[in-house]
mmCIF file of C-alpha atoms in Angstrom:
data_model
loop_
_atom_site.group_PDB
_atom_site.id
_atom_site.type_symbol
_atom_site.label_atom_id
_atom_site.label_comp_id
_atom_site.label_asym_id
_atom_site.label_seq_id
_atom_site.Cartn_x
_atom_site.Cartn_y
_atom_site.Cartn_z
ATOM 1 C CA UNK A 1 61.501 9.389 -42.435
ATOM 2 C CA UNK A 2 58.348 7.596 -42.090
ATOM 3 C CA UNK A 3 58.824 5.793 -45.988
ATOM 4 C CA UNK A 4 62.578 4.383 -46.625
ATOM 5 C CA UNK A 5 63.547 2.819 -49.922
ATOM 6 C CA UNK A 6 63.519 -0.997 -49.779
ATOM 7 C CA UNK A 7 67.530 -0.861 -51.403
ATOM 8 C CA UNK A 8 68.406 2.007 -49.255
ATOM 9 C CA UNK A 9 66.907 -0.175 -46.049
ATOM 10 C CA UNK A 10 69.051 -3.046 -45.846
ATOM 11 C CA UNK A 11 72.382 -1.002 -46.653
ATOM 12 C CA UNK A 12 71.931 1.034 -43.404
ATOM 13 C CA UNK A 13 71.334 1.222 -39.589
ATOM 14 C CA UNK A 14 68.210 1.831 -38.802
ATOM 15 C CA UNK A 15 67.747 4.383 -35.979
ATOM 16 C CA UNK A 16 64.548 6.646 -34.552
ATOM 17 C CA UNK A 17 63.972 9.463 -32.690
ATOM 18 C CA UNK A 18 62.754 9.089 -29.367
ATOM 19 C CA UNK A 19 59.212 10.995 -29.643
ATOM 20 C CA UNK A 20 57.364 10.319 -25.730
ATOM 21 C CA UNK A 21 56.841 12.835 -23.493
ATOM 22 C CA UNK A 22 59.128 11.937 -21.320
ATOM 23 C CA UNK A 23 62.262 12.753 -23.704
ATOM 24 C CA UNK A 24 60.658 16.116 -24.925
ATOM 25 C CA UNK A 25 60.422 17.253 -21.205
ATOM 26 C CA UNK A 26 64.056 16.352 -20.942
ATOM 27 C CA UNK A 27 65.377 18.218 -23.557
ATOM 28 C CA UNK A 28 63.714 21.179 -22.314
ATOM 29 C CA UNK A 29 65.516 20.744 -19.222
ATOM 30 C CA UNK A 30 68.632 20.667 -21.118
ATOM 31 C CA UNK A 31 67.593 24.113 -23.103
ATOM 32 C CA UNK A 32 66.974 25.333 -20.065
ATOM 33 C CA UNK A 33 70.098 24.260 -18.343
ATOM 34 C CA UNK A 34 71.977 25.941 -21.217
ATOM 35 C CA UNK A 35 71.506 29.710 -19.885
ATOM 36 C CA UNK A 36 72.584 28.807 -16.452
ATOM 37 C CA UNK A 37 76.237 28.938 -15.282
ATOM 38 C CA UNK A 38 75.983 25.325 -14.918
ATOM 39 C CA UNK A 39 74.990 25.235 -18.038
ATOM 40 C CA UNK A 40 78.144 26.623 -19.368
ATOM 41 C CA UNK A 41 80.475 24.571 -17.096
ATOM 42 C CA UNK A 42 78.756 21.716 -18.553
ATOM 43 C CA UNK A 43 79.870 22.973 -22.262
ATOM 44 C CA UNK A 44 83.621 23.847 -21.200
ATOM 45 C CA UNK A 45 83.280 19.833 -19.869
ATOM 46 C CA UNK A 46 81.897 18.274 -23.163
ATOM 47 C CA UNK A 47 84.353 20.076 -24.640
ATOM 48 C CA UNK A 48 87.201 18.440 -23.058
ATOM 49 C CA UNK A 49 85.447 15.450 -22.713
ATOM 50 C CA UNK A 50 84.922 15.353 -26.890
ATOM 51 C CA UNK A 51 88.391 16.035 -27.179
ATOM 52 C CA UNK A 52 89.789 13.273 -24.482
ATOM 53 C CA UNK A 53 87.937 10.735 -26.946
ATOM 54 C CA UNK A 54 89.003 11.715 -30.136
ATOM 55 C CA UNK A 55 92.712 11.655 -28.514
ATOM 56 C CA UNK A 56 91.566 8.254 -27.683
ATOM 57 C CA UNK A 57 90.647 7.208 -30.620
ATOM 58 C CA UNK A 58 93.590 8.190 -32.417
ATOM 59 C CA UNK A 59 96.158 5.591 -30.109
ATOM 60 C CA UNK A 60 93.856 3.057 -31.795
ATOM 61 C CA UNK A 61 96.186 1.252 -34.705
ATOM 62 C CA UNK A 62 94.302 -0.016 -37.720
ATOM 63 C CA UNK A 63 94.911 -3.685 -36.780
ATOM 64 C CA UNK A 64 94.044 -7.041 -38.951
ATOM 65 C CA UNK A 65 90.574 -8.726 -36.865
ATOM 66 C CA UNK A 66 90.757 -12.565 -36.943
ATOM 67 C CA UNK A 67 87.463 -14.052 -35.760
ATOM 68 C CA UNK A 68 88.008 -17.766 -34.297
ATOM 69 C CA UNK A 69 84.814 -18.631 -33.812
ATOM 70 C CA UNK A 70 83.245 -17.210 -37.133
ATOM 71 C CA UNK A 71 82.907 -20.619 -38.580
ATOM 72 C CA UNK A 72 80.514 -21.646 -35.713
ATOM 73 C CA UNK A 73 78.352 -18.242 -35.964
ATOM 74 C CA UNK A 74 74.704 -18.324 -37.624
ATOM 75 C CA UNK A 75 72.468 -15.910 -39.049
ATOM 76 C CA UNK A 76 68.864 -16.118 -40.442
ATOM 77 C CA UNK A 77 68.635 -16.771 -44.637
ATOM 78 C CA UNK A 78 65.356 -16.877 -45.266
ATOM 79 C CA UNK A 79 65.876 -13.319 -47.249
ATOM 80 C CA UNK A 80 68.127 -12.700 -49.557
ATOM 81 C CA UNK A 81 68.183 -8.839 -47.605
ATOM 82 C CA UNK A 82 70.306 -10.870 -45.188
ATOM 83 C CA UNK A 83 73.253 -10.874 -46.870
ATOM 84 C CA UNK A 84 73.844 -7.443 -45.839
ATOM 85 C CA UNK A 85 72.903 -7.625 -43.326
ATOM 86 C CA UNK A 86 74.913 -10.754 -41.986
ATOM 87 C CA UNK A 87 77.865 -8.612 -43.064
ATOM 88 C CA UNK A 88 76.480 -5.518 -40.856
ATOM 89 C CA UNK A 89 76.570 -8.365 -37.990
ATOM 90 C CA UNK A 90 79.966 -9.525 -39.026
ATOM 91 C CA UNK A 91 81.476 -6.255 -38.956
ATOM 92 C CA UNK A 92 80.026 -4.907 -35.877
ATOM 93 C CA UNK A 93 81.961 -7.620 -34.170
ATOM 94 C CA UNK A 94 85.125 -7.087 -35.495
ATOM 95 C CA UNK A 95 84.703 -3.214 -34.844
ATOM 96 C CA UNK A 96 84.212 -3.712 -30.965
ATOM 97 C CA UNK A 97 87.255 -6.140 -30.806
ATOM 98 C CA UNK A 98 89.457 -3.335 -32.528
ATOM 99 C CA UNK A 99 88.419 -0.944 -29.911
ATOM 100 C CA UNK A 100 89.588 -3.645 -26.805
ATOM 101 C CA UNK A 101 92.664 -3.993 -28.985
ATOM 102 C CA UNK A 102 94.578 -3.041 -25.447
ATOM 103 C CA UNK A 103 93.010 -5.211 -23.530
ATOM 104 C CA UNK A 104 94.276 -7.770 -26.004
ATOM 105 C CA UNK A 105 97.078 -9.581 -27.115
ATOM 106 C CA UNK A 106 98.717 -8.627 -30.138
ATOM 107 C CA UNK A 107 99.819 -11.724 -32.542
ATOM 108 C CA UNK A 108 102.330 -11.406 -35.967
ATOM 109 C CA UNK A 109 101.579 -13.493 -39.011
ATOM 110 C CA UNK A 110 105.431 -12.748 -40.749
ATOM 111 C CA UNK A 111 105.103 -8.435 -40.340
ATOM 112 C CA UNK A 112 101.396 -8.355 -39.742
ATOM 113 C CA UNK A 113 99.687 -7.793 -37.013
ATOM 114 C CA UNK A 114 96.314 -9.084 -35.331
ATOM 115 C CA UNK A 115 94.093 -9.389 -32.361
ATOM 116 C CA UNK A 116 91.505 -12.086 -31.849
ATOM 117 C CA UNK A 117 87.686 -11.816 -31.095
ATOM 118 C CA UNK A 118 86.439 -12.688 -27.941
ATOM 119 C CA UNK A 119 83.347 -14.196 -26.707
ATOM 120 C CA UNK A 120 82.608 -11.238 -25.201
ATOM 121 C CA UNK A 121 82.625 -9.221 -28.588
ATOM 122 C CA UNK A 122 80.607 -11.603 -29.686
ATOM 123 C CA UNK A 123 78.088 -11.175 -26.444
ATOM 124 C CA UNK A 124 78.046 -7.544 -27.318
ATOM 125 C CA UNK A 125 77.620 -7.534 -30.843
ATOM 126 C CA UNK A 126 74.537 -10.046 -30.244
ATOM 127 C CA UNK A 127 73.218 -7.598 -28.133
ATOM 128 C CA UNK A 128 73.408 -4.197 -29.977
ATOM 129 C CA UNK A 129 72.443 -6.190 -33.137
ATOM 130 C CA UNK A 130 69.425 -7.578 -32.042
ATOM 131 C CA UNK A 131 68.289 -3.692 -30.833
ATOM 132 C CA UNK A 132 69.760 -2.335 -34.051
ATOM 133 C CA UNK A 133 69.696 -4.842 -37.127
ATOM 134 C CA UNK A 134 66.936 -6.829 -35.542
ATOM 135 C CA UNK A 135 64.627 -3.915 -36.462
ATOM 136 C CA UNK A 136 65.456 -3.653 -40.094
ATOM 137 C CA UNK A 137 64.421 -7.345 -40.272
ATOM 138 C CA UNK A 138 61.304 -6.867 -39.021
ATOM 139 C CA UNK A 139 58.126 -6.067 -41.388
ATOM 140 C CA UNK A 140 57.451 -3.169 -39.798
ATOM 141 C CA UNK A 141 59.604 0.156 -39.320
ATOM 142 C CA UNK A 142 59.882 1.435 -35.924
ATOM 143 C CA UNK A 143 57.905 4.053 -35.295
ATOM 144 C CA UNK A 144 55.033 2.097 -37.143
ATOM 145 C CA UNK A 145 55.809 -0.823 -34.460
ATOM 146 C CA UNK A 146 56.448 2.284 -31.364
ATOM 147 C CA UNK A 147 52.685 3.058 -32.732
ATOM 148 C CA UNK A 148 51.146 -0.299 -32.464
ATOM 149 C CA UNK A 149 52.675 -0.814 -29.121
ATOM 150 C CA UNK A 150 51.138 2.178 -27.493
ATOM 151 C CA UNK A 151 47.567 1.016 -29.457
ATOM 152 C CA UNK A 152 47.915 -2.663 -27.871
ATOM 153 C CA UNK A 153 48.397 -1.075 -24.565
ATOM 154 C CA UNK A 154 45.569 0.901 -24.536
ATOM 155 C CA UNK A 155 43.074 -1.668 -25.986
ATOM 156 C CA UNK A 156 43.928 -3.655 -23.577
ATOM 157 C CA UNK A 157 43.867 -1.726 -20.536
ATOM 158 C CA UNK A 158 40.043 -0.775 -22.175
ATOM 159 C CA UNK A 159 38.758 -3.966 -22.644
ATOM 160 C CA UNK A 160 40.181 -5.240 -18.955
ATOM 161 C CA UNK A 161 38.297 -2.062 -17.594
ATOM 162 C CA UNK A 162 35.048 -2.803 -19.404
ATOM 163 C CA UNK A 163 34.864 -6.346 -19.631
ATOM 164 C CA UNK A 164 34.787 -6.944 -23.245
ATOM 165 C CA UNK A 165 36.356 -9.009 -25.601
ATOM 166 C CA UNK A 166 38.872 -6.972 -27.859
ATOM 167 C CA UNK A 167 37.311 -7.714 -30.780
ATOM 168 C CA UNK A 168 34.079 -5.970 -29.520
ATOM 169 C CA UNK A 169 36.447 -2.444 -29.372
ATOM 170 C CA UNK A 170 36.714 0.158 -31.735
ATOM 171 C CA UNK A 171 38.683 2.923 -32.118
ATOM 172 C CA UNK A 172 38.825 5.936 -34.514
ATOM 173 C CA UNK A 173 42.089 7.326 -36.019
ATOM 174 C CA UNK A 174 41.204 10.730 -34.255
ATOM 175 C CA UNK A 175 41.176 8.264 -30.653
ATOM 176 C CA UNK A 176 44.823 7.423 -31.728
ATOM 177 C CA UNK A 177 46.011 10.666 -31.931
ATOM 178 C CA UNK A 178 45.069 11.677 -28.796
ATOM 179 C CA UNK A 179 46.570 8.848 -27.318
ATOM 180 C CA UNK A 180 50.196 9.119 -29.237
ATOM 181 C CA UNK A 181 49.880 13.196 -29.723
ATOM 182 C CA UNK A 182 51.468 12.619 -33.197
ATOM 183 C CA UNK A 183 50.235 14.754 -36.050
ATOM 184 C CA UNK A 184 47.677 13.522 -38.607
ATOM 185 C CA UNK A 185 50.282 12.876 -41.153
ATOM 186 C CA UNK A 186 52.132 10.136 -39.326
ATOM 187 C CA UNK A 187 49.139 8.672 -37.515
ATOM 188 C CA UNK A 188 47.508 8.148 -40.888
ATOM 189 C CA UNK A 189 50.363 7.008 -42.911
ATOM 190 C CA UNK A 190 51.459 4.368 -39.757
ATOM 191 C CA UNK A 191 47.796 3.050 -39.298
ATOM 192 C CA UNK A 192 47.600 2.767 -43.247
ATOM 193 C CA UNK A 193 50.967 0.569 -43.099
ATOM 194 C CA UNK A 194 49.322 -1.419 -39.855
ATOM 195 C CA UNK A 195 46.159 -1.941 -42.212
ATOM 196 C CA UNK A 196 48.170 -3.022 -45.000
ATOM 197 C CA UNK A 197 50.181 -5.804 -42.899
ATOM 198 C CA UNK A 198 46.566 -6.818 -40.864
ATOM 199 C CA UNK A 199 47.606 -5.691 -37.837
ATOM 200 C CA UNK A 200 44.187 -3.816 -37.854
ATOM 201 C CA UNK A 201 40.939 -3.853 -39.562
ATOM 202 C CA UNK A 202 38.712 -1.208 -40.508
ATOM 203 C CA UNK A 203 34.866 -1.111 -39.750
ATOM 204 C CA UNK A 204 31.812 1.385 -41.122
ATOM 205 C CA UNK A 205 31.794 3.824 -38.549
ATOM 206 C CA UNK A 206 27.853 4.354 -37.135
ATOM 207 C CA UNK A 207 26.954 7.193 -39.641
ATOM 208 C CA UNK A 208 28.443 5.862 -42.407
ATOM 209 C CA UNK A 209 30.961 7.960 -43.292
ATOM 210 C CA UNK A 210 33.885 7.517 -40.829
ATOM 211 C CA UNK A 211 35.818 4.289 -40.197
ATOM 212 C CA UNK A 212 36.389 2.568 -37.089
ATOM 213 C CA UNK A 213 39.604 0.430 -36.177
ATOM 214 C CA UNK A 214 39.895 -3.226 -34.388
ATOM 215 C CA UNK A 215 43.289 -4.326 -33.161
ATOM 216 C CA UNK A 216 43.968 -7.666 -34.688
ATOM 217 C CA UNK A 217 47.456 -7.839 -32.913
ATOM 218 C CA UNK A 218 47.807 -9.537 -29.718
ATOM 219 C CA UNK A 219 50.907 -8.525 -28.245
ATOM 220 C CA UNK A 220 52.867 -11.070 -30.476
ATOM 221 C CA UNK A 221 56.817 -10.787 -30.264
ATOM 222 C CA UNK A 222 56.703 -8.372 -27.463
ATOM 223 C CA UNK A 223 59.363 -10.783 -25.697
ATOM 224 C CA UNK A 224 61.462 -10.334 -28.749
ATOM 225 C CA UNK A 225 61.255 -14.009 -29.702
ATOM 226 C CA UNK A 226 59.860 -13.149 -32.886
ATOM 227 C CA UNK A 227 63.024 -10.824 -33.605
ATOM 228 C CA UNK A 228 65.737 -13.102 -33.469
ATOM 229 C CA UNK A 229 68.021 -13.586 -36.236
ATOM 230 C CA UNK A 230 69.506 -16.763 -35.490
ATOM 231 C CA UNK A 231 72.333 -16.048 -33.671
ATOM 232 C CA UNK A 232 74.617 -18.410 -31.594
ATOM 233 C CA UNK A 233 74.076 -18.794 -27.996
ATOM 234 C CA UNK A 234 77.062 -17.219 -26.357
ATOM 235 C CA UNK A 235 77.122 -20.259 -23.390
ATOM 236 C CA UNK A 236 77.033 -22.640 -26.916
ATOM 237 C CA UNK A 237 79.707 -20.823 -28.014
ATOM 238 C CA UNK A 238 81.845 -20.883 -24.779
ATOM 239 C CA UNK A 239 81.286 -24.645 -24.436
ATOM 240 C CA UNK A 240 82.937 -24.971 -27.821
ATOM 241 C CA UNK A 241 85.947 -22.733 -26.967
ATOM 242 C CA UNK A 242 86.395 -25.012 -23.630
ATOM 243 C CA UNK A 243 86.267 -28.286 -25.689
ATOM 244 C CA UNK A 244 82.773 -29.184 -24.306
ATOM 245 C CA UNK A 245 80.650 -30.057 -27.416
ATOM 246 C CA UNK A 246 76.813 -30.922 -26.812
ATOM 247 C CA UNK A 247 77.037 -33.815 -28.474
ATOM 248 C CA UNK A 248 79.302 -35.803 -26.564
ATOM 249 C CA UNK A 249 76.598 -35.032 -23.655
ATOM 250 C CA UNK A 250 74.052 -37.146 -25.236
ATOM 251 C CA UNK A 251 72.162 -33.426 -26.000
ATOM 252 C CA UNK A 252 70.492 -32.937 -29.546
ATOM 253 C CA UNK A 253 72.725 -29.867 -30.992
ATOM 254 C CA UNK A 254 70.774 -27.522 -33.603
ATOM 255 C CA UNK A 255 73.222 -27.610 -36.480
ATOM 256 C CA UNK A 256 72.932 -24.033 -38.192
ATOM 257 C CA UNK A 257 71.440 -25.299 -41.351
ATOM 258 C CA UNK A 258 67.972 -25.959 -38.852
ATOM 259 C CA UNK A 259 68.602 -22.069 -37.238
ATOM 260 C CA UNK A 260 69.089 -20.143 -41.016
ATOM 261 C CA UNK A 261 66.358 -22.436 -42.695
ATOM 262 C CA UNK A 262 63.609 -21.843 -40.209
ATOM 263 C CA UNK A 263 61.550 -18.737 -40.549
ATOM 264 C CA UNK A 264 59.877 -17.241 -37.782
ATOM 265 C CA UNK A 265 55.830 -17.218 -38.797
ATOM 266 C CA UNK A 266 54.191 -13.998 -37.426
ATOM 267 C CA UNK A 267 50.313 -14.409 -37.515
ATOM 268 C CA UNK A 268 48.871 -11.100 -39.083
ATOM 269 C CA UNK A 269 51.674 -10.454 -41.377
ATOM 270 C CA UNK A 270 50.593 -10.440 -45.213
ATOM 271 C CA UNK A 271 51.267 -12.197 -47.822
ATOM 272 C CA UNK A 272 54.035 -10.499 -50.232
ATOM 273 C CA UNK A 273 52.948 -8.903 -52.882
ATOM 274 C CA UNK A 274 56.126 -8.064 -54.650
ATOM 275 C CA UNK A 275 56.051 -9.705 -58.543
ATOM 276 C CA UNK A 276 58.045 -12.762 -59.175
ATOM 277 C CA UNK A 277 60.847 -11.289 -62.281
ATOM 278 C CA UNK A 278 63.623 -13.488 -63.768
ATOM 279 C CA UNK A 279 64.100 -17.157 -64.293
ATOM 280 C CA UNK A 280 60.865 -19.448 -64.048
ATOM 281 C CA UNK A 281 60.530 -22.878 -63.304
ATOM 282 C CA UNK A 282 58.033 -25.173 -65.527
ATOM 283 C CA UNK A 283 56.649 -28.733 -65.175
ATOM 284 C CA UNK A 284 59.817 -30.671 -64.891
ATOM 285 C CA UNK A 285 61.619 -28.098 -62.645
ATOM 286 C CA UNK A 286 64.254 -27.274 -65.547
ATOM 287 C CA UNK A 287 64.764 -23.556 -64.853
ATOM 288 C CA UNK A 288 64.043 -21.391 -67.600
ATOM 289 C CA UNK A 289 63.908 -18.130 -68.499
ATOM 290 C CA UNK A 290 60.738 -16.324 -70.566
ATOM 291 C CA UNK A 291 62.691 -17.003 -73.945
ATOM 292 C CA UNK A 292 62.972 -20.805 -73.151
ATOM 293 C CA UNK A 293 66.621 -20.578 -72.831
ATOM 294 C CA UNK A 294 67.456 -22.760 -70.074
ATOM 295 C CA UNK A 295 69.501 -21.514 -66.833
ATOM 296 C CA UNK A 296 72.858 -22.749 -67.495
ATOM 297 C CA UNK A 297 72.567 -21.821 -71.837
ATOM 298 C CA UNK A 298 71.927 -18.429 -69.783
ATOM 299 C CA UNK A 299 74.935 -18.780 -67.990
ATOM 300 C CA UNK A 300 77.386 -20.207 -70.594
ATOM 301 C CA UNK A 301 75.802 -17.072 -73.160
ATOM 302 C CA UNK A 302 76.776 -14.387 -70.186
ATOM 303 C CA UNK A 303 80.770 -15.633 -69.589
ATOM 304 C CA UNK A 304 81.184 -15.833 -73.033
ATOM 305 C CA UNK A 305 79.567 -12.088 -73.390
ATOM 306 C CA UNK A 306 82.365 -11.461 -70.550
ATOM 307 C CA UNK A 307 85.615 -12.679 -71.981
ATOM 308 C CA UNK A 308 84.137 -11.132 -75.338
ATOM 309 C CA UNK A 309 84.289 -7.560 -73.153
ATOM 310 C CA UNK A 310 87.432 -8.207 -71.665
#
């Protein structure tokens, strides 16, 4: 879906279809492969092979998860989206250490029983999440980002081959189709969304009439620096487990409160236009709310509304 509700966002994985060239022309070598007798070997195979994992998955026994390094994990707060999302993180680590629950050892606590996370899950979770839930955080969806990466690419390679500063090239929205081969739809709703968060700007085309696109974007966050949620560094985090804290090297540690308070500044991104709604704060900084009841008269009103339900 190229538009996702905001509340439907950040309780779900985000995931996109893989829309180059080079996946299309695969999966018509699959549908070819299909009407040839390797074709139906290979479905006898997945068969079995489907089967093998769901046997698999059955031996697994629904287990407690005790995380012993939670306590020294960090996330980004700068939104208030991330409290899902920290949770998404939380349990994507305790899901891979249920499925190594072999490879582990099992502990009791009286008649229940647990396994422990490793660094490893931990190594692994970092890695799918910052593919995965580091592209919900982002400002823009995928395929809008899958977009401006193929425009940066090619405004670049122009500007190297003529010399030119990129400000000094334009670009039409029928250019960008023929570069991407998406329909007009998408191209115009994902260049709309790129105009909107000043990744582009639009110029009078020469009659008039038409518009005419610079690339504002520079290739920030490409590295994907700018994605990063805060997360521990896994050779931080192994240091810990061995006894070897930072601090005792004469190192400056970042405590967590430095990695969840800073936000990552993205030039280009706009301002938030989303209306302030509930509580305000006047002169003095008393919270109040837009009857002049103060924030804890609010409070104390609601509990006793509560027991008065109960």
């Amino acid at each position: 879906a190229i538009d996702i509700d905001e509340e439907l966002l950040n309780r779900c994985l985000v995931l996109t279809v893989n829309e180059s060239r080079e996946q299309t022309e695969a999966i018509h070598q699959a549908q070819r492969l299909k009407r040839t007798l390797k074709g139906l070997e290979s479905k006898i195979e997945k068969a079995r092979i489907l089967q093998l994992h769901r046997n698999a998955q059955r031996l697994l026994k629904p287990l407690a998860v005790i995380n012993p390094y939670a306590d020294q994990l960090t996330f980004l707060a700068d939104k208030t989206r991330t409290r899902r999302d920290h949770e998404k993180y939380l349990t994507l680590i305790d899901s891979i250490a249920l499925l190594h629950q072999y490879q582990r050892e099992i502990k009791k606590l009286g008649a229940l029983e647990y396994i422990e996370v490793a660094v490893s899950d931990i190594a692994l979770a970092n890695r799918l999440a910052h593919e995965v839930l580091g592209k919900t955080l982002d400002e823009l969806p995928p395929q809008t980002r899958q977009l401006l990466g193929m425009i940066n690419a090619h405004v670049s390679a122009e500007c190297k081959k003529q010399n030119i500063e990129q400000c000094h090239f334009h670009f039409s929205r029928r250019h960008v189709r023929e570069l991407c081969g998406w329909s007009e739809t998408q191209v115009r709703v994902h260049m709309q969304r790129l105009l909107n968060m000043e990744y582009l700007l639009s110029h009078r085309g020469s009659r008039g009439q038409s518009f005419e696109y610079e690339l504002l974007y520079s290739g920030e966050g490409e590295s994907g620096t700018a994605f990063l949620m805060g997360l521990l560094d896994i050779e931080q985090l192994t240091e810990n487990k061995n006894g070897n804290n930072p601090k005792d090297k004469g190192t400056t540690a970042t405590s967590r409160s430095d990695l969840t308070s800073s936000r990552v500044q993205v030039e280009g991104f706009a301002v938030p236009t989303r209306p302030h709604r509930g509580v305000i704060a006047d002169d003095e900084n008393e919270v109040q709310s837009s009857n002049g009841a103060t924030y804890t008269e609010l409070q104390k009103d609601w509990v006793e509304n509560v027991y008065q339900a109960v």
